[in-house]
mmCIF file of C-alpha atoms in Angstrom:
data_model
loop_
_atom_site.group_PDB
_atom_site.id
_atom_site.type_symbol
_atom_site.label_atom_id
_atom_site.label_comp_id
_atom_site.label_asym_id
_atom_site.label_seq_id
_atom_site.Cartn_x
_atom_site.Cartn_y
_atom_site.Cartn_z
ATOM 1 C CA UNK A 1155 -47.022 -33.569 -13.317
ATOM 2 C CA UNK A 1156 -46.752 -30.103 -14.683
ATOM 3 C CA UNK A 1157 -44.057 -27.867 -12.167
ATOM 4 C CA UNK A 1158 -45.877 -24.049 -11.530
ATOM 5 C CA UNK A 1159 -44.087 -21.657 -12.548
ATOM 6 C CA UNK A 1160 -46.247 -19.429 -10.131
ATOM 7 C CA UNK A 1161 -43.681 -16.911 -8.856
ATOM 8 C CA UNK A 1162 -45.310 -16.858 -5.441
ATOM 9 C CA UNK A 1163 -42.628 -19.036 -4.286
ATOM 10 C CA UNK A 1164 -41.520 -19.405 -0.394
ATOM 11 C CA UNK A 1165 -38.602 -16.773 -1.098
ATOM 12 C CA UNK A 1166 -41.162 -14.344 -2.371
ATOM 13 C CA UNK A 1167 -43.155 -14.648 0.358
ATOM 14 C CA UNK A 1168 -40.298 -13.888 2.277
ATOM 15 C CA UNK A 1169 -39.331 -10.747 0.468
ATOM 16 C CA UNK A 1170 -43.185 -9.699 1.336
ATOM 17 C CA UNK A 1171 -42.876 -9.540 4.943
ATOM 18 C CA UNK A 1172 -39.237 -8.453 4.786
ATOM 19 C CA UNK A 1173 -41.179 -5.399 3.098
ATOM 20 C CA UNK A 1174 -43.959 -5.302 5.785
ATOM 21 C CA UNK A 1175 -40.727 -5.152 8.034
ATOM 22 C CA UNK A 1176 -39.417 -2.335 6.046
ATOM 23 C CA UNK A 1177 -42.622 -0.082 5.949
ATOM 24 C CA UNK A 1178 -42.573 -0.886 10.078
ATOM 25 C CA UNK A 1179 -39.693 0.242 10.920
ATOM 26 C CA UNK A 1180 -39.506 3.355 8.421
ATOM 27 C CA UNK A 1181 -42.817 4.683 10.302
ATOM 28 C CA UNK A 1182 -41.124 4.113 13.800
ATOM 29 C CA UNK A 1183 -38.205 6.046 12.802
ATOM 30 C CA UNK A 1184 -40.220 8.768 11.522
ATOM 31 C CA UNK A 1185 -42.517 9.034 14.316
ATOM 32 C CA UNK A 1186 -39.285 9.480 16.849
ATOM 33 C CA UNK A 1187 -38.095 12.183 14.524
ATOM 34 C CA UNK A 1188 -41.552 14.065 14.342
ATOM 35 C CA UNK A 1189 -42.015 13.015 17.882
ATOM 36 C CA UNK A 1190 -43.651 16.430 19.378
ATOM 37 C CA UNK A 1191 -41.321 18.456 22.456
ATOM 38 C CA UNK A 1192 -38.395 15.501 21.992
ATOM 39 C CA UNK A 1193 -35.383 17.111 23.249
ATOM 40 C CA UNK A 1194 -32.853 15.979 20.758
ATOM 41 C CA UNK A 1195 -29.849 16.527 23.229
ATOM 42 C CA UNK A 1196 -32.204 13.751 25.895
ATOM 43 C CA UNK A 1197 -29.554 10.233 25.636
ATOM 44 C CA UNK A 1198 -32.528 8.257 25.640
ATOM 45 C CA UNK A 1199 -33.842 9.852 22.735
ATOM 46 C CA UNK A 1200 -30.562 9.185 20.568
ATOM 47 C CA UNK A 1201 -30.341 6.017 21.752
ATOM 48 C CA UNK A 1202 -34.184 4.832 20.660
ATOM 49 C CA UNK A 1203 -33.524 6.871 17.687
ATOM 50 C CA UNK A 1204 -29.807 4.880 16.695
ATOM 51 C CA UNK A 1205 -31.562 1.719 17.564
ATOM 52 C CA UNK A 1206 -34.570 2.642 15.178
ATOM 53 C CA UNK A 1207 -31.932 3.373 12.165
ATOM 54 C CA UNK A 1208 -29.953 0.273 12.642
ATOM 55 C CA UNK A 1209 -32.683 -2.367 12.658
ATOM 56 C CA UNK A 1210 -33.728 -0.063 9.418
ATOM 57 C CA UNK A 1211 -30.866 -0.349 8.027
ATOM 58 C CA UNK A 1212 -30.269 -4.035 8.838
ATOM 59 C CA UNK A 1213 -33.572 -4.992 7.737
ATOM 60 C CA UNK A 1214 -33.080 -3.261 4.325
ATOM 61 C CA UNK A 1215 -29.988 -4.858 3.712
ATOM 62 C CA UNK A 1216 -31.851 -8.296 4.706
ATOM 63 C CA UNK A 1217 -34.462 -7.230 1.868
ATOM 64 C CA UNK A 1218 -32.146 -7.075 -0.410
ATOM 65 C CA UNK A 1219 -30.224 -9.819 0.213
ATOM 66 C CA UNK A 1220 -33.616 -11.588 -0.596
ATOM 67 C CA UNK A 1221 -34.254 -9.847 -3.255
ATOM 68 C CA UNK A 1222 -31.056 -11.144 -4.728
ATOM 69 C CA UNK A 1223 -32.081 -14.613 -3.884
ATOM 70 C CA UNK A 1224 -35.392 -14.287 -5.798
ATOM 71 C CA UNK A 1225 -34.140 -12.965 -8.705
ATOM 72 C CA UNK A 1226 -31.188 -16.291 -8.852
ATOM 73 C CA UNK A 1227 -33.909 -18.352 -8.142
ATOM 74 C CA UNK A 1228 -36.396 -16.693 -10.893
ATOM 75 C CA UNK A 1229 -33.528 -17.087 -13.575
ATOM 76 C CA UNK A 1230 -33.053 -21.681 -12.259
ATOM 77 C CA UNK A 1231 -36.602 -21.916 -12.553
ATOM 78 C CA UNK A 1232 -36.576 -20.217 -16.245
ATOM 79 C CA UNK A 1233 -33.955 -22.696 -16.891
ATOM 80 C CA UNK A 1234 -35.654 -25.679 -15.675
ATOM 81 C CA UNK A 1235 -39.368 -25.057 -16.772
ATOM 82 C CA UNK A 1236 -37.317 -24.753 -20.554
ATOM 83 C CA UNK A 1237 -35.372 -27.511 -19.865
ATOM 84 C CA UNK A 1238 -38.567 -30.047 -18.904
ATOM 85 C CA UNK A 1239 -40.207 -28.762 -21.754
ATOM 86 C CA UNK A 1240 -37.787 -29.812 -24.183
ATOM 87 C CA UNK A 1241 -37.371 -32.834 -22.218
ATOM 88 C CA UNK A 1242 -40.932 -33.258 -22.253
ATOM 89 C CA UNK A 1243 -41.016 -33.149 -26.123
ATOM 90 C CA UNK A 1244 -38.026 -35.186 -27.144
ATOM 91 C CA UNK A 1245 -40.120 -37.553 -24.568
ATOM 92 C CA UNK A 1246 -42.806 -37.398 -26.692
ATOM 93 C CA UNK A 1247 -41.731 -37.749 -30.025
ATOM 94 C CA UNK A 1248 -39.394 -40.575 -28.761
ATOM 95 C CA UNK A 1249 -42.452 -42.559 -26.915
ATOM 96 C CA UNK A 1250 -45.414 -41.555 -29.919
ATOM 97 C CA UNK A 1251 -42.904 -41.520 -32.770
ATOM 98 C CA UNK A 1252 -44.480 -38.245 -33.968
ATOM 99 C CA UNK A 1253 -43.011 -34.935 -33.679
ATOM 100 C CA UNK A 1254 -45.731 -32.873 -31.334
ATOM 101 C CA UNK A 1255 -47.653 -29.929 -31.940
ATOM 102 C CA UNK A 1256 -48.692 -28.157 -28.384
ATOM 103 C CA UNK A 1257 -52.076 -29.798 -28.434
ATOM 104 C CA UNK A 1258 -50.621 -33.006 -28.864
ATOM 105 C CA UNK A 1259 -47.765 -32.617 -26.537
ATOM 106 C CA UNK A 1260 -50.277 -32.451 -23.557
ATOM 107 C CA UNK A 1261 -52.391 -34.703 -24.909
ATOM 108 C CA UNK A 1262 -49.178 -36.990 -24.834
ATOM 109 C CA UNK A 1263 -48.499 -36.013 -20.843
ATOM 110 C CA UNK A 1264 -51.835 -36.199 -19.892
ATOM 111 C CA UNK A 1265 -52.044 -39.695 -21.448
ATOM 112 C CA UNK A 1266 -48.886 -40.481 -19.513
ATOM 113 C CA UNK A 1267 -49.571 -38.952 -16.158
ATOM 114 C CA UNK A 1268 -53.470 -40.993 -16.408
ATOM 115 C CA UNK A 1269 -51.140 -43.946 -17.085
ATOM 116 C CA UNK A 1270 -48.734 -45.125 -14.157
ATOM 117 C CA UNK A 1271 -48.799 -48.170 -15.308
ATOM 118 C CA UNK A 1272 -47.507 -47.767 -19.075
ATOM 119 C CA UNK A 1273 -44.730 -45.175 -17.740
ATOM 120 C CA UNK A 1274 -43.262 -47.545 -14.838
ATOM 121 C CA UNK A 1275 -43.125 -50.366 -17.403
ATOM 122 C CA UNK A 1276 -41.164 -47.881 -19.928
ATOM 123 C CA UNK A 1277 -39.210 -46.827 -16.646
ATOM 124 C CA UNK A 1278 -38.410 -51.080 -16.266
ATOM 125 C CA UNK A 1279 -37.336 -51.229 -19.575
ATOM 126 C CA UNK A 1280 -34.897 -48.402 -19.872
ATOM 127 C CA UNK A 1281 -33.605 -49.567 -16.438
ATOM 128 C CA UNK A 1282 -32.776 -52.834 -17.489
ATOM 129 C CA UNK A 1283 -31.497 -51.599 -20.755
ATOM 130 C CA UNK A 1284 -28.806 -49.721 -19.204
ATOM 131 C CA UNK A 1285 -27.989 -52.106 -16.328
ATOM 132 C CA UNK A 1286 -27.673 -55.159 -19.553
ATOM 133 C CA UNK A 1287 -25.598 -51.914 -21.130
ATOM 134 C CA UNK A 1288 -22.868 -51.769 -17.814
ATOM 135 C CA UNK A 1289 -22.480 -55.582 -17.848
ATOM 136 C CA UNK A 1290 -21.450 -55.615 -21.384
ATOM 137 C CA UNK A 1291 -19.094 -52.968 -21.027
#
C-alpha cells in the first residue's frame, strides 16, 4: 500500500503538452514573421499574425497557470507522503510494541499489507472501541 511519490502525476503530464503547445505555436509565429515576400501592410497577414500571438500568449498563460498547480500539488503530496510515514510508524510501534528501525518498519507493512485478515480484525476492534466509547459518553 505504499502511495508513489513519482512526480509524473496527471498535472505534469499536462504541463508537458501545454509545453508541446508552447514550442507549436512559437514556431508558427515565427514562420509568419520570417515568412519570405509577406507584405506586412496585407490585412490578412496581420490578422494570421494577431491570431498567432494571442493563442501564444493564451497558451503561455495556460502553462503557467499549470505550472502553478504542479508546484501546490508537489508541496500536498510532500505533506502527505511525511504525514503517512509518521502515521505509518506510530502504527507500527503501537501494533509491534517496538519502536522501528527502517528495515523493520517495512518489514512491519509488508507483514500487514500480506495480512488482510489481521488488519480488518484490528480495524473491528478499534471500530467497536469507539462506537462502545460514544455510547458511554
Amino acid at each position: 500500500m505504499m502511495i508513489s511519490t513519482n512526480r509524473m502525476t496527471w498535472p505534469n503530464f499536462e504541463r508537458l503538452d501545454q509545453g508541446k503547445l508552447v514550442e507549436q505555436l512559437t514556431e508558427q509565429k515565427e514562420k509568419l514573421l520570417h515568412k519570405p515576400y509577406q507584405d506586412e501592410n496585407d490585412p490578412m497577414y496581420q490578422e494570421e499574425l494577431e491570431n498567432s500571438k494571442l493563442k501564444l500568449k493564451k497558451a503561455l498563460r495556460e502553462l503557467k497557470r499549470i505550472v502553478k498547480k504542479c508546484e501546490r500539488i508537489g508541496n500536498s503530496l510532500y505533506y502527505a507522503t511525511s504525514q503517512l510515514n509518521y502515521s505509518r510508524e506510530n502504527l507500527a510501534e503501537r501494533l509491534f510494541q517496538n519502536g522501528p528501525s527502517g528495515t523493520s518498519l517495512n518489514s512491519y507493512v509488508e507483514f500487514l499489507e500480506s495480512n488482510r485478515d489481521f488488519v480488518e480484525k484490528i480495524y473491528e476492534s478499534l471500530t467497536l472501541q469507539l462506537s462502545q466509547q460514544s455510547k458511554s459518553e
